Every structure is written in C-alpha cells, then in structure tokens.
Short mmCIF file of C-alpha atoms and ligand atoms in Angstrom, two decimals:
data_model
loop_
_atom_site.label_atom_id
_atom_site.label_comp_id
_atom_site.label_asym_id
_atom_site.label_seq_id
_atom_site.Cartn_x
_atom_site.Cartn_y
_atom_site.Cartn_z
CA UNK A 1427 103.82 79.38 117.64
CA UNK A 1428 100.14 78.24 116.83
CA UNK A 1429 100.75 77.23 113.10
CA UNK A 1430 101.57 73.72 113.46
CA UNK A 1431 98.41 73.30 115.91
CA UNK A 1432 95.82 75.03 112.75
CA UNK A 1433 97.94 73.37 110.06
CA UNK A 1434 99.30 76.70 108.99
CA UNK A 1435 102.05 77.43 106.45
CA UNK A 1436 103.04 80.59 108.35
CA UNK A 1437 101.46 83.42 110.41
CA UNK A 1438 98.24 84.59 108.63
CA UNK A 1439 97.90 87.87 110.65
CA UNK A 1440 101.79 89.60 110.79
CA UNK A 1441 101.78 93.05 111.05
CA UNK A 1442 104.39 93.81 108.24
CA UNK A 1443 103.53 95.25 105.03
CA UNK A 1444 103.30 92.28 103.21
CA UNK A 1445 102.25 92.76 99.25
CA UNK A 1446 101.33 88.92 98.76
CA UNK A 1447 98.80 89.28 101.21
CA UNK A 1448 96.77 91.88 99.36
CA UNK A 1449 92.96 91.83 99.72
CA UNK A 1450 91.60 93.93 97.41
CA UNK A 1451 88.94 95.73 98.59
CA UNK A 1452 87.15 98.09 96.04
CA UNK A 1453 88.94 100.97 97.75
CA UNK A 1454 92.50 98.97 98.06
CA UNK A 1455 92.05 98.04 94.15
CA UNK A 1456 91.00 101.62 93.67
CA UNK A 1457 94.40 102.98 94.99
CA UNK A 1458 96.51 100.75 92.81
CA UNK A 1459 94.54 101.78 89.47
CA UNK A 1460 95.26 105.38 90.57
CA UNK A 1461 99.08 104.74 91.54
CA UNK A 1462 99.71 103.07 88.10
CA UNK A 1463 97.72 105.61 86.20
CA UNK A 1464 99.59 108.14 87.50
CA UNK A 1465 103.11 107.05 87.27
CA UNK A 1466 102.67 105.04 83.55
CA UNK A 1467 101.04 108.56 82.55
CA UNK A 1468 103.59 110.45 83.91
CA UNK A 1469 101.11 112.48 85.92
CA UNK A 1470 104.37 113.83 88.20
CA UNK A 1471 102.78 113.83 91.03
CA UNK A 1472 100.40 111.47 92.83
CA UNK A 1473 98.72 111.28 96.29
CA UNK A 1474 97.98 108.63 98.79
CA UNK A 1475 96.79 108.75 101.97
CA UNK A 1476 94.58 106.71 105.29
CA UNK A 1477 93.79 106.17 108.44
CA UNK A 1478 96.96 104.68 110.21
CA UNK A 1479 96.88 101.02 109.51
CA UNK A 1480 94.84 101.13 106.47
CA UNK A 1481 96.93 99.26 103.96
CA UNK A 1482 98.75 102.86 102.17
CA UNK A 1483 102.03 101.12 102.58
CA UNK A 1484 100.93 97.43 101.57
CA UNK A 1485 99.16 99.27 98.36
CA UNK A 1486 102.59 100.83 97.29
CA UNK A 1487 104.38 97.77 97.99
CA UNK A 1488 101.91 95.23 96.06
CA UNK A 1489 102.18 98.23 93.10
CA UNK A 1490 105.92 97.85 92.96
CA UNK A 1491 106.07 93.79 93.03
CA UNK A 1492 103.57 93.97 89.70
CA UNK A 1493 105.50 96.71 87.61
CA UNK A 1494 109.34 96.35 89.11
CA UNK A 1495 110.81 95.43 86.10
CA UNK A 1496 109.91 98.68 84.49
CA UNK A 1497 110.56 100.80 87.34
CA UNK A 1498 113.28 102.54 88.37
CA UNK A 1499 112.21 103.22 92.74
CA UNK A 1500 113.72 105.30 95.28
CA UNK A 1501 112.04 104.83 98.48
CA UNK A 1502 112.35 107.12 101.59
CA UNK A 1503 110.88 107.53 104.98
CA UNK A 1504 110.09 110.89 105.58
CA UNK A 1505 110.81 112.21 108.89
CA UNK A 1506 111.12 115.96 109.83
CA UNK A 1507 113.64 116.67 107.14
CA UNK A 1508 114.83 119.88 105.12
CA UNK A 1509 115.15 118.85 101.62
CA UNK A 1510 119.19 118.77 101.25
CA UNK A 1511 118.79 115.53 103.68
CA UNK A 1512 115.70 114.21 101.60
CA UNK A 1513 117.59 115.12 98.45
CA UNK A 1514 120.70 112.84 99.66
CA UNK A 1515 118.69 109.96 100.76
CA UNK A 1516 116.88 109.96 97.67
CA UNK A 1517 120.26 110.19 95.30
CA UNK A 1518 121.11 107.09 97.69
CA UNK A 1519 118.20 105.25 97.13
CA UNK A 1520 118.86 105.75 93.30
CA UNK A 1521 122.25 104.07 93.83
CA UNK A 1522 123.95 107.33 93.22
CA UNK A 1523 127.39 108.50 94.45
CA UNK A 1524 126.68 111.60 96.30
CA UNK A 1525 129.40 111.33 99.66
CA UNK A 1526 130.28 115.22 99.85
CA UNK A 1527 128.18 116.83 97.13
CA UNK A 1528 126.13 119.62 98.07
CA UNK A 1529 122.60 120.47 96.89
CA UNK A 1530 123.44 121.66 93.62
CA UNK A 1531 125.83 118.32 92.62
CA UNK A 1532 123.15 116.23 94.26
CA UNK A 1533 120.42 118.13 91.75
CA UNK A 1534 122.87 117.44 88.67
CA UNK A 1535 123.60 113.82 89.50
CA UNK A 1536 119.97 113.23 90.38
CA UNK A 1537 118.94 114.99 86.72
CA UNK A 1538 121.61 112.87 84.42
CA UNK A 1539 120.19 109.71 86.46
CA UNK A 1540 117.04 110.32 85.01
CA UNK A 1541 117.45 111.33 81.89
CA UNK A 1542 119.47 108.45 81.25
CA UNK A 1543 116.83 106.25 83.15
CA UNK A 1544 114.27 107.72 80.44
CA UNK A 1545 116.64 107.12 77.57
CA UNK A 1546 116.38 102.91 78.72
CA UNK A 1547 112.31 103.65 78.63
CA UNK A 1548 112.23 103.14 82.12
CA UNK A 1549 110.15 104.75 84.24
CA UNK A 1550 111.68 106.57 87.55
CA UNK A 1551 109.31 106.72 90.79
CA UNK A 1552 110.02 108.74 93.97
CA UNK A 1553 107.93 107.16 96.69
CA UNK A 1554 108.23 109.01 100.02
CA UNK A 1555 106.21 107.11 102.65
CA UNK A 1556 104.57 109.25 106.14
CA UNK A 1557 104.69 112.00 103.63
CA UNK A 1558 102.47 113.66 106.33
CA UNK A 1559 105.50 114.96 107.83
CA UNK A 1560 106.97 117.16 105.00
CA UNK A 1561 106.83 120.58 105.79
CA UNK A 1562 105.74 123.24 102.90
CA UNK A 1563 108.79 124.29 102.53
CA UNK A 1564 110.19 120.63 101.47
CA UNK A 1565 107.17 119.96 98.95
CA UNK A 1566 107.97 123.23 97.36
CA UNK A 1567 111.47 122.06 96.65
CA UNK A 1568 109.73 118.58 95.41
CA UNK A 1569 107.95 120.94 93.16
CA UNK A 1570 110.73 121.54 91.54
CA UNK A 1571 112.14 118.58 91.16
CA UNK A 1572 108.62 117.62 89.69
CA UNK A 1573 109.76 120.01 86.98
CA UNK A 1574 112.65 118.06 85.71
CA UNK A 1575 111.32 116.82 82.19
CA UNK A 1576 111.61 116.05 78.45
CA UNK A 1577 109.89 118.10 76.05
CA UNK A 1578 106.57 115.70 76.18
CA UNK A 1579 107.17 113.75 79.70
CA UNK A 1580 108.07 114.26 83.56
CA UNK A 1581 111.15 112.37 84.01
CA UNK A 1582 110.55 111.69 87.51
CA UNK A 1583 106.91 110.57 89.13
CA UNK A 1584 106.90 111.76 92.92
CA UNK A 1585 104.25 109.51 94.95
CA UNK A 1586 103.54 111.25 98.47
CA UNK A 1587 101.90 108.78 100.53
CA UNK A 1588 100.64 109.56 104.41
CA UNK A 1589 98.13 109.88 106.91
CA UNK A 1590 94.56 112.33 106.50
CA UNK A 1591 96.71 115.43 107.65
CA UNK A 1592 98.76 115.25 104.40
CA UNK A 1593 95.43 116.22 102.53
CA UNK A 1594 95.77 119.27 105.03
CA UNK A 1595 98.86 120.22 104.25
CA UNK A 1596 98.38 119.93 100.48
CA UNK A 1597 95.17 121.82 100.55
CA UNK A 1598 96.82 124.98 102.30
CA UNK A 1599 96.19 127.95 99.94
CA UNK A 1600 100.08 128.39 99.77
CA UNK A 1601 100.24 125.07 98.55
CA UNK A 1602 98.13 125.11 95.31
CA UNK A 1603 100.80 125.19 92.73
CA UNK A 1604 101.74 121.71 94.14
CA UNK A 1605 97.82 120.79 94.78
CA UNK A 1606 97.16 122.05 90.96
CA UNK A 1607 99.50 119.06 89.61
CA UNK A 1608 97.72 116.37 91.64
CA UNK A 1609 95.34 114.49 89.68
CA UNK A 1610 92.72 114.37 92.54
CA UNK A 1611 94.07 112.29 96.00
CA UNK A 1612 93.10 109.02 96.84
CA UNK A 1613 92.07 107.91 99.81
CA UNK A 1614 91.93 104.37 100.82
CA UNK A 1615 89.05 103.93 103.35
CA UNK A 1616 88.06 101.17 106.08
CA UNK A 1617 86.96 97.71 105.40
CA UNK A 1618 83.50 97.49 105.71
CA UNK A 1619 81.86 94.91 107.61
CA UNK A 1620 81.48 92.10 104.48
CA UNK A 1621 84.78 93.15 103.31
CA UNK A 1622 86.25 92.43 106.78
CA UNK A 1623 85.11 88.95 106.88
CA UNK A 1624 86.54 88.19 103.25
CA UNK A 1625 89.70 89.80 104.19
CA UNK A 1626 90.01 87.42 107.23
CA UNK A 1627 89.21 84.68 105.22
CA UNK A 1628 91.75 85.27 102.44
CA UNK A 1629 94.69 85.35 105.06
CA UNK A 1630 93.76 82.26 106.00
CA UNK A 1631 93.44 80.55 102.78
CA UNK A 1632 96.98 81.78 101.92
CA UNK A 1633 98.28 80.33 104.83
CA UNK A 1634 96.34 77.13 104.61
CA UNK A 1635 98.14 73.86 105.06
CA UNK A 1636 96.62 70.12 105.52
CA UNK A 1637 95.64 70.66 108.81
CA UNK A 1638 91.64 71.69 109.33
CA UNK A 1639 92.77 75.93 109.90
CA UNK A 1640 90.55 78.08 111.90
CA UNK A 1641 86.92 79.15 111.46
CA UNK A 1642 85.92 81.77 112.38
CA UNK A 1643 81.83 82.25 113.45
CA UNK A 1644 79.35 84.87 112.11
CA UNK A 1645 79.11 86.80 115.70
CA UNK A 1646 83.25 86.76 115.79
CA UNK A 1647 83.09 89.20 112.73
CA UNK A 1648 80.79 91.18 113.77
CA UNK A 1649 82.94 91.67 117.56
CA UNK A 1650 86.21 91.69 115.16
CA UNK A 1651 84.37 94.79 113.39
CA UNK A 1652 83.28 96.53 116.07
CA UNK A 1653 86.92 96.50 117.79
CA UNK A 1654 88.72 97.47 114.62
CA UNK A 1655 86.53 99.50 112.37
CA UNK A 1656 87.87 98.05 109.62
CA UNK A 1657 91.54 98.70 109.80
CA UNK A 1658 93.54 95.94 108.58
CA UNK A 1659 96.28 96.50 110.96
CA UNK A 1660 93.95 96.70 114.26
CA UNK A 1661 92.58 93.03 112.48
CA UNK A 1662 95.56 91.13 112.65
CA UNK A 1663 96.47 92.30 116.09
CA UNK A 1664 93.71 90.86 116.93
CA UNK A 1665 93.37 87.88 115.11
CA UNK A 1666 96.66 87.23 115.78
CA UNK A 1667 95.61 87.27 119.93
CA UNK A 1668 92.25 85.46 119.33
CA UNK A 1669 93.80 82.36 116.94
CA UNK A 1670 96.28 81.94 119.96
CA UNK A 1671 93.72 82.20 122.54
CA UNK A 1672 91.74 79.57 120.53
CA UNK A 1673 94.87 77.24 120.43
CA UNK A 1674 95.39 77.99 124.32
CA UNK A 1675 92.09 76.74 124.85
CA UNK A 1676 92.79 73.64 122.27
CA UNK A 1677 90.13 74.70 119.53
CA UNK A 1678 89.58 75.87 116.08
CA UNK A 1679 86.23 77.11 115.92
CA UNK A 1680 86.74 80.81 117.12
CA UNK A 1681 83.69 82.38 118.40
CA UNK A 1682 82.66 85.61 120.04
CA UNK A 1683 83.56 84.53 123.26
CA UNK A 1684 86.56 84.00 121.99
CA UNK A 1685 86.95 87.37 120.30
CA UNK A 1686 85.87 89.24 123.79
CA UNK A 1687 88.62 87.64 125.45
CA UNK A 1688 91.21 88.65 122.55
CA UNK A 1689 89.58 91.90 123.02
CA UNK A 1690 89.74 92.52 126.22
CA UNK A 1691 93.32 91.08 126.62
CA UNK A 1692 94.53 94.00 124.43
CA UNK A 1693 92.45 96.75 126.08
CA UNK A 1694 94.37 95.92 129.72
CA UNK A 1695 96.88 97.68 130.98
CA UNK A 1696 97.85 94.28 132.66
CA UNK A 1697 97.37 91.95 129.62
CA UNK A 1698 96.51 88.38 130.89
CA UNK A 1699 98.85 87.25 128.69
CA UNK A 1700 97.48 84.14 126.53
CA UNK A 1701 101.59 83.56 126.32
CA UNK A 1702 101.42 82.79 129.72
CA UNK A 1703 98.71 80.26 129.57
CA UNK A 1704 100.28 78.52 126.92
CA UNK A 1705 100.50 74.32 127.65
CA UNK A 1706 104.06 73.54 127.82
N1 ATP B 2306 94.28 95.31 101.61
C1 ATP B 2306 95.05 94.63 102.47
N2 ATP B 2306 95.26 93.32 102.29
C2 ATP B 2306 96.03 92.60 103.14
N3 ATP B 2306 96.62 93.12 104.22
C3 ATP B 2306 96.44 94.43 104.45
C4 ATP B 2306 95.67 95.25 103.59
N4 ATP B 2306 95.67 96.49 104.06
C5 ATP B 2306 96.44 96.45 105.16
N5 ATP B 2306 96.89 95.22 105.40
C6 ATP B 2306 97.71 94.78 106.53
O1 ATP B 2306 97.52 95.71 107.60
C7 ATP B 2306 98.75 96.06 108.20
C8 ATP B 2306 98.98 97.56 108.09
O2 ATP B 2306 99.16 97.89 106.71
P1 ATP B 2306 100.14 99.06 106.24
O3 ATP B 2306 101.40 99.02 107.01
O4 ATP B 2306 100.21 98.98 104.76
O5 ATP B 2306 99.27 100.32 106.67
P2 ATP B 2306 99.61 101.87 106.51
O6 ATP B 2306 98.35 102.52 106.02
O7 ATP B 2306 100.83 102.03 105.68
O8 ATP B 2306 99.87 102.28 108.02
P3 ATP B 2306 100.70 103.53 108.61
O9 ATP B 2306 99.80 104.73 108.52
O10 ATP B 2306 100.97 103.17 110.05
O11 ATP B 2306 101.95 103.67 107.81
C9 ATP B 2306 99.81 95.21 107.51
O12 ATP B 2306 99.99 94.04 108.26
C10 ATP B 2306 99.20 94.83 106.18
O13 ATP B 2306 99.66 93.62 105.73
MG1 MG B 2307 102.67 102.84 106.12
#
C-alpha cells in the first residue's frame, strides 16, 4: 500500500518465511553451517531451535533453496500427532503412494524410497518444523527410522526444528538414546542491537526501487530494539506499522517519534489504526 510512495519493489517487512530475505547474522549463518554439516555428513539427526519469531523456519528454508538440487525433502508440520499419522504425511511428502497402507507398508515403502534415493546419490532430508510438539513416544519411533541405513551411511537425515522447550524434551533422561545421536543443538539467538539495524537496512536495500526509500534515524533503532529484542518477526511488525505511519504522515525520514507511535499503536487494545488515517 506504501511501496509506490518509498519507491519500493515490494513489501520489505512481510511476515512470511521468506529465504531471499536472509540476513545473516553470525548466529543465522551459524545455523545453516550446522544444518548442512549435518545432513551432507549424514549425521541422522540434527537440531534446531529459538525463540518464536527468530528466523528457525527462514534458516531451513534459505538451506533448502541453496542445496535443492541434491536433496530429496519431506516437510511436515508437527502437531500433536502419534507417529502412524506423521509416518503417512511424511510417505506423502515423499510423493509416495500410501492410501490404505498401515504402519508396516508405510515403513517398507518409505525404506525402498530411500534406498533407491541413495542409489541416485541423493541425499533424503526429513524436516519436521514446531518439532516442540512431538511427544517422546513419537521421537522414539523417529529413532528408529533414524536407523534405516547402508553399511557406511544413514539413508535418511531427520532435522527437528522448534521452539526452547524442544531442548527440554530432548534432554529428558528417557530421551538420551535420541540426545546421544545429536551432534550438539543449535540455537539461533536474538539480533543484537548493531545486527538489528543492518538487518533493517538489508530489507530495504532488497526492496529498493528509484524512488528515495525510507531512512531510518539512529534513536528509531534503538526504540525498534527495545520493543522487539531482536526478534526478526516482532521487527517487521513493526516496521511494517511505522513505514506506514511515516507515509500517513507524508515522510521518509522515520524517527523515534515515529517508532513510539508504531509502538504504541500495536500495544492498544483499540489500535488507532494508521489504516484509518490513510489520505484517500
Ligand atoms: N535472518 C533473517 N533474515 C531475514 N528475515 C528473517 C530472519 N530471521 C527471521 N526473519 C523474518 O522474521 C519472520 C519470522 O521468521 P520465521 O518464521 O523463520 O521464525 P520462526 O523462528 O520459524 O518462528 P516460529 O517459532 O513462530 O515458527 C519472517 O518474516 C522472516 O522472514
Ligand atoms: Mg517457524
């Protein structure tokens, strides 16, 4: 809605996990060094997890857009499952037929996908996102599907990526057989303060068109930082508020001020909606 007035090619600040926005940030660069360690060494099983908002999903999607053409990728949202359902959805994912198996055809199927997967040297990775919500019971059974290998290589890599609480769960005493084949568990942290700033200013030079953009003052980082502590997410909500406030008020410098108002438009129960504002 504001693009055309900054001269923008699209939205800088959507909320969607978008890999071609990736700022790398030690700990964001971090992550994807450990994700492709562990799947090109066929580690088995690898571990990601964040604050809600962090960038866990962006991360995973930004690893998969570099290495596709060598991967082989199920991808599943975990919710509350038992494994039979999270067994199907992965065999669907694969692009397997598996419309009335049961476990054990599901387990078969699954096995001669990846074994013939392997044989055409590529590389098969299980990614189950909000992994937070598997129950023990469930990661047993990925155990054992961990276990499906050639005499010198795992023929699937399982990546379990989800909030602090899955470091809980995988840290339970009854969970250490599991714990024992994760090669240590990343965890991607907050911008800090100077990363912030870059972070803000990378979106915008993607998004960049002929028109002047936005710029953004030294005190509107430091309110930006204080509201979000560094999660990208909580940025771009309120970037995303501020840059329309800005255009409400018909300019591109955005300030504290500015920020304060973006702020405090969120924090409302009532929001004061900018929207509403808006110059016809
Ligand atoms: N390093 C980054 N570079 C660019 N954008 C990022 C980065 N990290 C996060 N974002 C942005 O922040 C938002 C939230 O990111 P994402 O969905 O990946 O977080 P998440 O950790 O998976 O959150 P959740 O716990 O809710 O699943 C997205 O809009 C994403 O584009
Ligand atoms: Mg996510």
């Amino acid at each position: 809605m504001y693009e055309d007035f900054y001269g923008f090619k699209e939205l800088p600040f959507n909320v969607t996990p978008d890999p071609r926005f990736l700022y790398r940030s030690a700990s964001h660069r971090d992550a994807l060094a450990y994700i492709t360690y562990g799947v090109f060494q066929r580690k088995g099983f690898i571990a990601v997890t964040g604050e809600v908002g962090v960038g866990k999903t962006t991360v995973v999607g930004a690893f998969i857009d570099l290495f596709q053409p060598s991967l082989e990728v199920a991808f599943v949202f975990s919710t509350k499952f038992v494994f039979e359902q999270l067994l199907y959805l992965i065999c669907k994912d694969f692009g397997l037929e598996v419309e009335g198996k049961n476990k054990a055809q599901m387990l078969l199927a699954l096995n001669a996908f990846l074994i013939e997967q392997n044989g055409r040297n590529r590389n098969s990775v299980l990614i189950i996102d909000e992994a937070q919500n598997l129950s023990p019971d469930v990661l047993e059974e990925l155990r054992m599907l961990s276990n499906l290998e050639t005499r010198d290589r795992k023929l699937l890599q399982i990546m379990l990526v989800g909030q602090p609480e899955l470091e809980s769960v995988l840290n339970m005493n009854e969970m250490r057989q599991l714990r024992q084949r994760i090669p240590g568990i990343c965890r991607i942290s907050m911008l800090s303060r100077e990363d912030l700033e870059n972070y803000i200013k990378y979106r915008l030079d993607i998004v960049r068109g002929r028109n002047g953009g936005a710029s953004f003052t030294a005190d509107s980082f430091d309110e930006i930082y204080h509201f979000s502590g560094g999660i990208p997410r909580l940025i771009n909500v309120l970037c995303d508020r501020i840059l329309l406030i800005g255009y409400v008020a018909n300019t591109r410098v955005i300030d504290g001020h500015i920020v304060r108002e973006g702020i405090r438009d969120l924090e409302s129960p009532y929001p004061r909606s900018a929207d509403r504002r808006i110059r016809p």
